[in-house]
Amino acid sequence: MRWSHAFIPTLRDDPADAEAVSHKLLVRAGYMRQLMAGVYSMLPLGQRVRSKVMNIIREEIDAIGGQEFMLPQLHPKEIWDRTGRSETMADIMMTFTDNKGAEVVLGPTHEEIFATVSLELTSYKQLPQLWYHIQTKFRDEARPKSGLLRVREFTMKDSYTFDLDFEGLDAQFDRHYGAYVRIFERLGMSAIAVHASSGAMGGKESVEFMVESDVGEDDVAHCAKCGYAANVEKATSAVPPIEDPSGSSEVERFPTPGVRTIAELASFDGGAAPDRQIKTLVYLLNDEITLVLLRGDHVLQEQKLMDVTRTTKARPAQPDEIKALLGADAGSLGAVGVEGVRILADEGLRGRTSMTTGANENDWHVRGVDIDRDIAVTEWVDVREVTDGEACPECGSPLRVFQAIEVGHIFKLGTFYAETLGVTVLDKDGKTIPIVMGSYGIGVERNMAASVEANHDDRGIIWPIEIAPYHVVVTVLRPDDERSIEVSSKIYDDLAVAGVEVLLDDRDERPGVKFNDAELIGIPYRITIGPRGIDNGVVEFVERRSGETREIPIDAIVAEVAALVI
RNA sequence: CGGGCUGUGGCGCAGUCAGGCAGCGCACUGGUCUGGGGGACCAGGGGUCGCCGGUUCAAAUCCGGCCAGCCCGACCA
């Protein structure tokens, strides 16, 4: 491609509405333009990268036995009604009514649709299967952000496996795991696999692939020593036991005027340190009012609460609901003596004595609370959010908690879809059994952006060679110089013949402009051709990432570059 | 959905408080010079000031409504 004829609209300034590095760079370097919130047009460079990302994914999924399909984006809402997901995913589902009056869904994902196709599977002899497609998804995210990282229309490779039993599922899951690891490597990212909450998917087990980034939307707890890794929505840690002073024989009420927070009670004369307090939260779990008890210095992880209680809808109680239940405002709540209400206590409180908590009367607290003796705990649960520096639950080393981008997510779905949609086969004994499913997603554009987040410097993008829009840019310093034209045209043609993807910068621009543009758009290698070098029979060869520069004889450059990139 | 901010030429912005010629930088077109890190000079083209309505002799500017985008939070396979 000749740059003089290419549409590569680079910008000197960062776009005003971008925050994330990948967002700024992909717009500035002419890869994409925004059309509306969470919707982007891919320009030629962007489309080249996107298509290379898709090809890498395709290669790796084909390599584990995948069969590529292309399922529709338009779905009858009725199918989604059958699995109940038109309810559970209602807030992100794009729907419209067609001219006949039928309700239509723009597919946010394709479990239902692949499962519908799989209805034609009838015998155990046809299993296992691994089906996938790379298709546009629509999700009406309440808040699109960070360029390609969170959008409303995007491309996803989603694969689905169909097995006779859970052993088969495990094997397909493991193969996907391996394929995903290879994909992220080829995209130039170090992704770590973490245990995750399956959320709305309803699966029994899922693994997320996470790339550390300060624009990531998830928090991950990771142990560098033993490799333990989990989304904080699921992570646990080892809490060092606390020696309580020998218990008092009874609960004692005491006045605490104006005290409403853990911190205030900690500094109150006669109060207690945060780790010697019981924090009482009031929640509605699927509309059932519930007390959730935590150590004063611990933080509730709402997703863990929802998972452990199998709740689909959870919210903190409103102030008036709290008052009606316990007779006091938040800040003076306690579970001592409370009966007839579900009381969940975090494991961090197990066996604690001589604790301090609210008295359910404003401006009063109680101390000397012995949990086993004084509180009617319904269930002990682990609902505490892990924080940075706590001990790894596996090996005891300090955990690091960091932000990360979710670049892939694989689920063991089990038989939910098979059962609700009636996907069954006959086994060896002629018995009807539901198919065991898995689903495996990876967002194409999000991975593009995540790769930029992981591969850039202050001059621009540094693409990994496999997804760079071009392998090499040939920069002609003096397009008005005949010898320069001759030499560069020959190198350009020979590289192309050798299978190297090359961009020829033949624009009538100052050298500085060309160098800056080449570095901004992130082409891995640059060949610089100028009269000075030609006099000596050489061209200059620069590696984008290291900046390392060498002079190479004109007649050797093509072979040299071809050996590097092919 | 709650809170905050912003819509002025392709991009980045000033002008709005205090109503009175629509500006600046970059980019773009033609030309001269220049030529190894966003060069200089000369001459140009391009804007319903987000939309609708109101106030006024006069509205980018004041008032009302709406729309859009960004950020924080809520939410989120």
XYZ file of C-alpha atoms (C1' of nucleotides) in Angstrom:
643
model
C 0.000 0.000 0.000
C 1.215 3.458 -0.869
C 0.637 5.863 1.978
C -0.097 8.649 -0.496
C -3.219 6.751 -1.551
C -4.176 5.303 1.832
C -6.849 6.638 4.164
C -4.918 6.958 7.419
C -6.253 10.069 9.118
C -3.749 10.640 11.926
C -4.362 13.400 14.417
C -1.818 15.629 16.058
C -3.864 15.997 19.251
C -5.551 13.453 21.449
C -9.306 13.313 20.913
C -11.011 15.360 23.624
C -13.409 12.656 24.765
C -10.858 9.881 25.296
C -9.308 8.811 28.584
C -7.921 5.333 28.052
C -4.599 5.099 26.212
C -5.935 2.579 23.719
C -8.879 4.858 22.973
C -6.675 7.881 22.394
C -4.158 6.013 20.276
C -6.598 4.080 18.117
C -8.404 7.309 17.244
C -5.285 9.447 16.873
C -3.501 6.888 14.737
C -6.422 6.619 12.334
C -7.688 3.138 13.220
C -11.244 4.048 14.126
C -13.809 6.781 14.613
C -16.725 6.992 17.006
C -20.231 7.031 15.534
C -22.192 7.220 18.785
C -21.773 6.161 22.397
C -20.195 2.721 22.378
C -20.287 2.336 18.595
C -17.226 2.695 16.379
C -16.391 2.647 12.699
C -13.293 0.656 11.829
C -11.099 2.475 9.316
C -8.782 0.507 7.013
C -5.953 0.120 9.542
C -8.401 -0.881 12.257
C -10.092 -3.397 10.041
C -6.738 -4.984 9.118
C -5.899 -5.472 12.786
C -9.385 -6.671 13.650
C -9.277 -9.204 10.874
C -5.864 -10.477 11.999
C -7.134 -10.871 15.542
C -10.098 -12.845 14.221
C -7.780 -15.049 12.166
C -5.598 -15.874 15.140
C -8.671 -16.831 17.133
C -9.998 -18.853 14.223
C -6.711 -20.732 13.847
C -6.542 -21.638 17.498
C -10.153 -22.742 17.780
C -9.892 -24.726 14.546
C -6.776 -26.338 16.014
C -8.795 -27.801 18.894
C -11.449 -29.123 16.541
C -13.792 -26.178 16.163
C -16.291 -26.002 13.317
C -17.093 -22.504 12.170
C -20.745 -21.469 11.790
C -22.433 -18.150 11.148
C -25.572 -17.707 13.194
C -27.923 -14.742 12.848
C -27.910 -11.463 14.713
C -31.705 -11.278 14.582
C -33.434 -13.604 17.027
C -37.094 -14.153 17.824
C -37.619 -12.944 21.373
C -39.673 -16.032 22.055
C -36.546 -18.204 22.270
C -35.124 -15.893 24.899
C -38.376 -16.065 26.805
C -38.031 -19.830 27.029
C -34.745 -19.702 28.928
C -35.903 -16.740 30.949
C -33.003 -14.653 29.807
C -35.212 -12.039 28.165
C -35.928 -11.237 31.822
C -32.491 -11.610 33.375
C -30.699 -9.816 30.546
C -33.479 -7.329 29.841
C -31.472 -4.265 30.729
C -28.798 -4.881 28.114
C -30.943 -6.485 25.442
C -31.650 -4.506 22.285
C -35.112 -5.336 20.998
C -37.505 -4.014 18.409
C -40.799 -4.908 16.815
C -40.743 -5.896 13.157
C -43.322 -4.839 10.586
C -45.460 -7.879 11.333
C -45.555 -6.971 14.988
C -43.201 -9.734 16.121
C -40.665 -8.959 18.818
C -37.086 -9.319 17.674
C -33.860 -9.386 19.683
C -30.485 -8.187 18.419
C -28.389 -11.037 19.770
C -26.317 -10.196 22.858
C -24.831 -13.744 22.783
C -25.799 -17.052 21.204
C -26.330 -19.872 23.722
C -30.018 -20.086 22.859
C -29.433 -20.067 19.128
C -26.628 -22.633 19.056
C -28.685 -24.791 21.397
C -31.578 -24.525 18.963
C -29.386 -25.766 16.126
C -28.127 -28.544 18.395
C -31.680 -29.885 18.668
C -30.767 -31.955 15.600
C -28.189 -33.874 17.610
C -29.905 -37.154 18.392
C -27.292 -39.764 19.294
C -24.346 -40.100 21.633
C -22.416 -41.165 18.539
C -22.508 -37.561 17.299
C -20.823 -36.197 20.409
C -18.661 -34.417 21.270
C -19.113 -31.297 19.127
C -17.306 -27.955 19.163
C -19.160 -25.217 17.314
C -18.311 -21.564 17.029
C -18.827 -18.405 15.075
C -17.393 -14.909 15.005
C -20.332 -12.577 15.025
C -21.505 -9.106 15.938
C -23.148 -8.815 19.350
C -25.386 -6.058 20.638
C -25.525 -5.139 24.293
C -27.152 -1.937 25.429
C -24.606 -1.201 28.132
C -25.806 1.494 30.468
C -22.454 3.133 30.267
C -20.121 2.464 27.364
C -16.606 3.668 28.082
C -12.906 3.571 27.350
C -13.107 3.316 23.589
C -13.270 -0.292 22.450
C -13.093 -1.705 25.970
C -16.781 -1.331 26.711
C -19.064 -0.901 23.740
C -22.611 -1.648 22.641
C -21.865 -3.267 19.299
C -18.868 -5.560 19.034
C -17.534 -8.738 17.513
C -17.187 -11.839 19.593
C -15.895 -15.289 18.916
C -18.193 -17.506 20.920
C -17.854 -21.245 20.893
C -20.125 -23.879 22.348
C -19.383 -27.440 23.227
C -21.821 -30.326 23.396
C -20.912 -33.429 25.353
C -22.467 -36.580 26.664
C -21.213 -36.067 30.195
C -19.274 -33.768 32.483
C -15.975 -35.553 31.836
C -16.382 -34.649 28.185
C -17.161 -31.074 29.130
C -14.051 -30.916 31.303
C -11.892 -32.057 28.401
C -13.346 -29.490 25.991
C -13.022 -26.819 28.661
C -9.347 -27.655 29.135
C -8.721 -27.557 25.393
C -10.306 -24.103 25.209
C -8.191 -23.018 28.137
C -5.072 -23.970 26.199
C -6.302 -22.311 23.006
C -7.045 -19.097 24.883
C -3.609 -19.028 26.472
C -2.070 -19.305 22.988
C -4.356 -16.616 21.576
C -3.429 -14.050 24.226
C 0.253 -14.839 23.802
C -0.015 -14.188 20.083
C -1.831 -10.934 20.790
C 1.133 -9.808 22.869
C -0.512 -9.910 26.282
C 0.182 -11.829 29.416
C -3.225 -12.934 30.571
C -3.761 -14.735 33.820
C -6.580 -17.194 34.270
C -8.763 -16.530 37.282
C -11.670 -18.241 38.950
C -14.760 -16.162 38.413
C -18.331 -15.779 39.406
C -20.507 -17.043 36.596
C -23.104 -14.357 37.158
C -26.082 -14.495 34.844
C -24.698 -17.435 32.880
C -25.925 -19.884 35.454
C -22.934 -22.137 34.972
C -21.196 -24.107 37.662
C -17.635 -23.082 36.952
C -15.987 -20.390 34.925
C -12.553 -19.018 34.253
C -11.824 -15.465 33.194
C -8.671 -14.424 31.393
C -7.408 -11.138 32.756
C -4.805 -8.651 31.570
C -3.561 -6.212 34.170
C -4.398 -2.625 33.284
C -5.318 0.505 35.157
C -8.299 0.941 32.860
C -9.552 -2.555 33.628
C -13.012 -2.805 35.134
C -12.462 -5.913 37.216
C -10.366 -6.460 40.316
C -8.251 -9.560 40.544
C -6.493 -11.092 43.528
C -3.300 -12.831 42.514
C -0.589 -14.699 44.379
C 2.757 -14.404 42.627
C 4.189 -17.279 44.634
C 1.749 -20.142 44.099
C -0.289 -18.727 41.217
C -3.613 -18.524 43.026
C -5.790 -16.091 41.095
C -9.407 -15.103 41.447
C -11.740 -12.297 40.596
C -12.478 -10.392 43.799
C -16.085 -11.364 43.170
C -14.942 -14.800 44.218
C -11.535 -14.486 45.880
C -10.835 -15.538 49.442
C -7.891 -14.971 51.710
C -6.530 -16.299 54.951
C -7.411 -13.981 57.808
C -5.058 -14.168 60.775
C -7.007 -15.113 63.914
C -7.601 -12.432 66.494
C -7.188 -13.112 70.206
C -10.204 -11.642 71.955
C -9.863 -10.617 75.562
C -11.529 -13.143 77.836
C -15.234 -12.755 77.302
C -17.435 -10.828 79.608
C -20.299 -12.795 80.953
C -22.979 -10.575 79.539
C -23.885 -7.986 76.942
C -23.669 -4.425 78.171
C -25.457 -1.421 76.671
C -23.624 1.898 76.667
C -24.405 5.345 75.293
C -22.558 6.534 72.176
C -23.996 9.937 71.312
C -23.537 10.879 67.681
C -21.553 7.768 66.780
C -22.652 6.454 63.361
C -19.619 4.887 61.720
C -17.052 2.207 62.426
C -14.341 4.866 62.543
C -16.255 7.028 65.000
C -16.864 4.103 67.288
C -13.173 3.184 67.072
C -12.082 6.597 68.279
C -14.904 6.909 70.823
C -13.844 6.641 74.416
C -15.049 3.194 75.488
C -15.570 2.095 71.865
C -13.644 -0.640 70.068
C -11.096 -1.079 67.299
C -12.664 -1.812 63.893
C -11.597 -5.462 63.998
C -13.390 -5.823 67.317
C -16.671 -4.495 65.968
C -19.508 -6.251 64.180
C -20.821 -4.409 61.141
C -24.507 -5.027 60.482
C -25.831 -4.538 56.945
C -29.441 -4.924 55.885
C -30.041 -6.403 52.434
C -32.933 -7.527 50.347
C -32.045 -10.814 48.692
C -34.693 -11.724 46.149
C -36.904 -9.432 48.238
C -36.216 -11.326 51.473
C -34.912 -9.024 54.149
C -31.598 -10.290 55.504
C -28.975 -9.147 57.979
C -25.378 -9.497 56.839
C -22.732 -9.390 59.563
C -19.091 -8.574 58.919
C -16.073 -7.658 60.960
C -15.932 -3.874 61.293
C -12.893 -3.443 59.065
C -14.110 -5.847 56.391
C -15.970 -4.913 53.211
C -18.924 -6.790 51.757
C -18.468 -8.333 48.305
C -21.974 -8.185 46.914
C -21.419 -10.734 44.152
C -20.118 -13.269 46.667
C -23.219 -12.641 48.744
C -25.428 -13.214 45.715
C -23.560 -16.348 44.670
C -23.541 -17.970 48.096
C -27.234 -17.279 48.634
C -28.199 -18.085 45.019
C -29.722 -14.659 44.698
C -30.440 -13.023 41.373
C -31.588 -9.691 42.761
C -29.889 -8.015 45.705
C -29.971 -4.484 47.027
C -29.229 -2.676 50.267
C -32.375 -1.851 52.240
C -33.690 1.699 52.138
C -33.372 3.827 55.305
C -37.110 3.512 56.050
C -37.034 -0.253 55.606
C -34.109 -0.474 58.029
C -35.852 1.666 60.596
C -39.023 -0.393 60.319
C -37.120 -3.636 60.812
C -34.682 -2.767 63.578
C -35.952 0.499 65.013
C -32.762 2.429 64.439
C -30.838 4.055 61.585
C -27.816 2.639 59.823
C -24.893 3.284 62.130
C -26.557 1.940 65.217
C -27.582 -1.494 63.993
C -26.880 -4.833 65.583
C -28.109 -8.399 65.448
C -28.075 -9.141 69.151
C -31.454 -10.504 70.154
C -32.896 -10.168 66.654
C -35.212 -13.049 65.805
C -37.333 -14.126 62.904
C -34.954 -12.622 60.350
C -32.381 -14.375 58.223
C -28.950 -13.562 59.650
C -25.829 -14.269 57.590
C -22.472 -13.950 59.320
C -19.151 -13.769 57.542
C -16.591 -16.421 58.418
C -14.296 -13.656 59.631
C -16.506 -13.412 62.723
C -16.461 -17.109 63.580
C -15.969 -17.731 67.318
C -15.409 -14.089 68.185
C -16.190 -12.837 71.684
C -16.345 -9.539 73.533
C -17.350 -7.726 70.371
C -19.015 -4.333 70.053
C -21.981 -3.578 67.813
C -25.053 -1.378 67.470
C -27.887 -1.599 69.986
C -30.704 -0.939 67.472
C -31.302 2.344 69.163
C -29.715 5.516 67.879
C -26.801 6.701 70.035
C -26.460 3.347 71.789
C -24.127 0.408 71.252
C -23.550 -2.860 73.053
C -20.274 -4.533 74.049
C -19.325 -7.890 75.428
C -21.051 -9.626 72.541
C -20.210 -13.287 72.172
C -21.422 -14.212 68.717
C -22.227 -17.841 69.370
C -24.038 -16.976 72.578
C -25.770 -13.709 71.660
C -26.600 -13.795 67.966
C -28.926 -16.225 66.206
C -26.802 -16.700 63.111
C -28.773 -18.509 60.406
C -25.816 -19.284 58.150
C -22.072 -18.766 58.153
C -20.872 -17.519 54.798
C -17.819 -16.092 53.066
C -18.900 -12.737 51.683
C -15.927 -10.543 52.533
C -13.976 -8.702 49.845
C -10.306 -9.552 49.709
C -7.973 -6.574 49.901
C -4.432 -6.017 48.724
C -1.733 -7.539 50.888
C -3.856 -10.163 52.636
C -2.572 -13.714 52.858
C -3.085 -16.126 49.969
C -5.600 -18.817 50.941
C -3.379 -21.481 49.344
C 0.137 -20.614 50.455
C -0.078 -17.648 52.812
C 2.038 -15.252 50.756
C 0.685 -11.736 50.357
C -1.939 -11.375 47.637
C -1.810 -8.527 45.206
C -5.139 -7.029 44.138
C -5.090 -5.161 40.843
C -7.363 -3.901 38.090
C -7.610 -5.968 34.960
C -9.358 -6.174 31.610
C -11.429 -9.288 31.048
C -10.203 -10.498 27.645
C -11.899 -13.882 27.664
C -14.329 -15.921 29.704
C -15.007 -19.630 29.528
C -17.958 -21.353 31.207
C -18.998 -24.834 32.109
C -22.698 -24.417 31.514
C -23.860 -27.919 32.344
C -27.362 -28.959 31.321
C -29.329 -25.745 31.889
C -29.841 -24.891 28.227
C -30.316 -28.491 27.215
C -33.031 -28.883 29.806
C -34.893 -25.643 29.164
C -34.724 -26.003 25.393
C -35.021 -29.780 25.266
C -31.667 -30.721 23.779
C -31.261 -34.430 24.355
C -29.600 -37.462 22.781
C -29.967 -41.164 23.287
C -27.076 -42.793 25.108
C -25.648 -46.282 24.538
C -28.512 -47.800 26.488
C -31.150 -45.952 24.493
C -31.871 -43.643 27.387
C -32.722 -39.976 26.751
C -30.196 -37.654 28.391
C -29.638 -33.910 28.230
C -26.534 -32.660 26.453
C -23.848 -31.041 28.620
C -22.832 -27.645 27.300
C -19.951 -25.234 27.649
C -19.581 -21.729 26.228
C -16.447 -19.763 25.554
C -16.275 -16.096 24.622
C -13.591 -13.726 23.488
C -14.229 -10.162 22.355
C -12.345 -9.210 19.219
C -12.226 -5.415 19.503
C -11.714 -5.522 23.253
C -8.664 -7.695 22.676
C -7.401 -5.226 20.086
C -7.693 -2.450 22.644
C -6.205 -4.538 25.432
C -3.236 -5.312 23.211
C -2.705 -1.584 22.680
C -2.963 -1.017 26.422
C -0.183 -3.582 26.824
C 1.889 -2.508 23.817
C 2.539 1.209 23.500
C 4.933 3.969 24.503
C 4.719 7.737 24.552
C 5.165 7.845 20.778
C 2.288 5.546 19.939
C 1.255 1.957 19.420
C 3.755 -0.922 19.212
C 1.881 -3.770 17.557
C 2.960 -7.361 18.058
C 4.028 -8.533 14.606
C 1.107 -10.928 14.206
C -1.582 -8.295 14.387
C 0.234 -5.262 13.007
C -1.696 -3.771 10.072
C 1.574 -3.855 8.120
C 4.828 -5.588 8.972
C 7.086 -2.856 7.736
C 6.894 0.748 6.587
C 9.303 1.966 3.940
C 9.903 5.639 4.603
C 11.109 7.575 1.587
C 12.757 10.716 2.877
C 12.973 12.449 -0.479
C 10.131 11.381 -2.765
C 11.367 14.007 -5.215
C 14.711 12.232 -5.581
C 14.843 9.817 -8.476
C 17.319 7.398 -6.959
C 15.267 7.261 -3.764
C 12.164 6.422 -5.775
C 13.987 3.728 -7.694
C 15.498 2.057 -4.646
C 12.350 2.259 -2.557
C 10.076 0.976 -5.327
C 12.304 -2.018 -5.844
C 12.440 -2.818 -2.136
C 8.677 -2.331 -1.870
C 7.958 -4.684 -4.780
C 10.443 -7.314 -3.638
C 9.108 -7.303 -0.098
C 5.569 -7.744 -1.369
C 6.645 -10.661 -3.544
C 8.352 -12.199 -0.513
C 5.034 -12.048 1.324
C 5.841 -9.131 3.574
C 3.004 -6.677 4.180
C 4.506 -3.324 3.451
C 3.370 0.278 3.585
C 5.332 2.653 1.350
C 5.440 6.178 2.736
C 5.807 8.092 -0.505
C 4.049 11.216 0.747
C 5.573 14.621 0.117
C 6.004 15.335 3.811
C 8.886 16.357 6.020
C 10.879 13.431 7.452
C 9.776 14.321 10.973
C 6.135 13.970 10.020
C 6.750 10.567 8.479
C 8.757 9.257 11.411
C 6.143 10.439 13.868
C 3.269 8.933 11.905
C 5.067 5.609 11.475
C 5.704 5.404 15.204
C 2.184 6.537 16.080
C 0.473 3.868 13.999
C 2.860 1.313 15.407
C 4.346 -0.573 12.461
C 6.910 -3.014 13.966
C 9.728 -2.262 11.507
C 10.791 0.727 9.444
C 13.130 0.930 6.496
C 14.348 4.479 5.932
C 15.595 5.374 2.488
C 17.458 8.597 1.823
C 20.124 9.963 -0.521
C 22.796 9.781 2.161
C 22.328 6.046 2.657
C 22.023 5.361 -1.059
C 25.434 6.989 -1.578
C 26.816 4.323 0.742
C 24.678 1.542 -0.672
C 22.667 1.094 2.504
C 19.249 1.711 4.023
C 18.410 2.193 7.671
C 16.447 -0.457 9.509
C 14.685 0.362 12.796
C 12.806 -1.825 15.200
C 9.830 0.080 16.603
C 9.809 -1.514 20.041
C 13.492 -1.166 20.944
C 14.359 1.729 18.693
C 17.427 -0.263 17.699
C 18.813 0.996 14.400
C 21.081 -0.754 11.892
C 22.382 0.045 8.434
C 21.831 -2.770 5.973
C 23.096 -3.050 2.390
C 20.375 -2.321 -0.143
C 20.672 -5.727 -1.765
C 20.367 -7.543 1.566
C 17.454 -5.725 3.140
C 14.596 -7.718 1.596
C 15.954 -11.092 2.658
C 16.748 -9.735 6.095
C 13.250 -8.382 6.689
C 11.502 -11.371 5.148
C 13.386 -13.660 7.519
C 12.248 -11.590 10.471
C 8.549 -11.294 9.787
C 7.494 -14.372 7.844
C -30.838 5.371 36.453
C -28.450 9.423 40.079
C -24.486 13.312 40.180
C -20.990 16.492 37.430
C -19.013 18.546 32.880
C -19.214 19.646 27.645
C -21.489 20.698 22.521
C -18.443 26.985 18.127
C -14.952 24.795 10.468
C -12.013 18.049 9.636
C -9.166 17.974 14.836
C -7.922 20.799 19.475
C -9.824 25.194 21.625
C -10.988 30.874 22.860
C -15.287 33.918 22.751
C -20.790 33.003 26.729
C -19.970 35.831 33.146
C -20.965 41.693 31.076
C -25.931 40.610 24.077
C -23.407 44.377 19.049
C -18.152 42.125 12.601
C -17.692 34.409 14.427
C -11.999 34.021 16.062
C -7.040 31.191 17.179
C -3.668 26.834 16.471
C -3.313 22.483 13.586
C -5.134 20.348 9.139
C -6.717 21.673 3.920
C -5.957 24.367 -1.494
C -2.351 27.206 -4.887
C 2.643 29.122 -4.961
C 8.044 30.016 -3.533
C 11.867 28.243 -0.649
C 13.258 24.014 2.356
C 14.520 18.719 3.012
C 17.222 12.864 8.465
C 12.419 14.115 13.814
C 5.442 17.541 13.278
C 10.021 23.776 8.677
C 9.262 29.071 6.789
C 6.825 32.769 3.917
C 2.825 34.621 0.505
C -2.185 33.996 -1.141
C -6.801 31.302 -0.261
C -11.252 27.927 0.837
C -14.273 26.087 4.669
C -18.731 27.197 10.331
C -27.427 26.480 10.095
C -22.159 28.445 16.938
C -26.133 20.627 18.936
C -31.800 21.230 17.988
C -36.594 23.763 18.889
C -38.951 27.827 20.966
C -38.898 32.553 23.754
C -36.921 37.638 25.319
C -34.607 41.789 22.562
C -33.706 46.887 17.718
C -29.982 42.918 17.962
C -28.627 36.169 20.631
C -22.805 31.664 20.066
C -23.823 34.852 24.473
C -29.977 35.768 28.277
C -34.551 32.342 29.443
C -37.317 27.513 28.730
C -37.509 22.706 26.675
C -35.167 18.783 24.155
C -31.018 15.956 22.004
C -26.051 14.202 22.030
C -21.142 13.101 24.092
C -17.648 12.494 28.191
C -16.447 11.594 33.479
C -17.855 9.579 38.616
C -21.289 6.251 40.770
C -25.169 2.420 40.190
C -25.131 -1.542 36.684
C -22.465 -5.288 33.756
C -20.806 -12.898 30.619
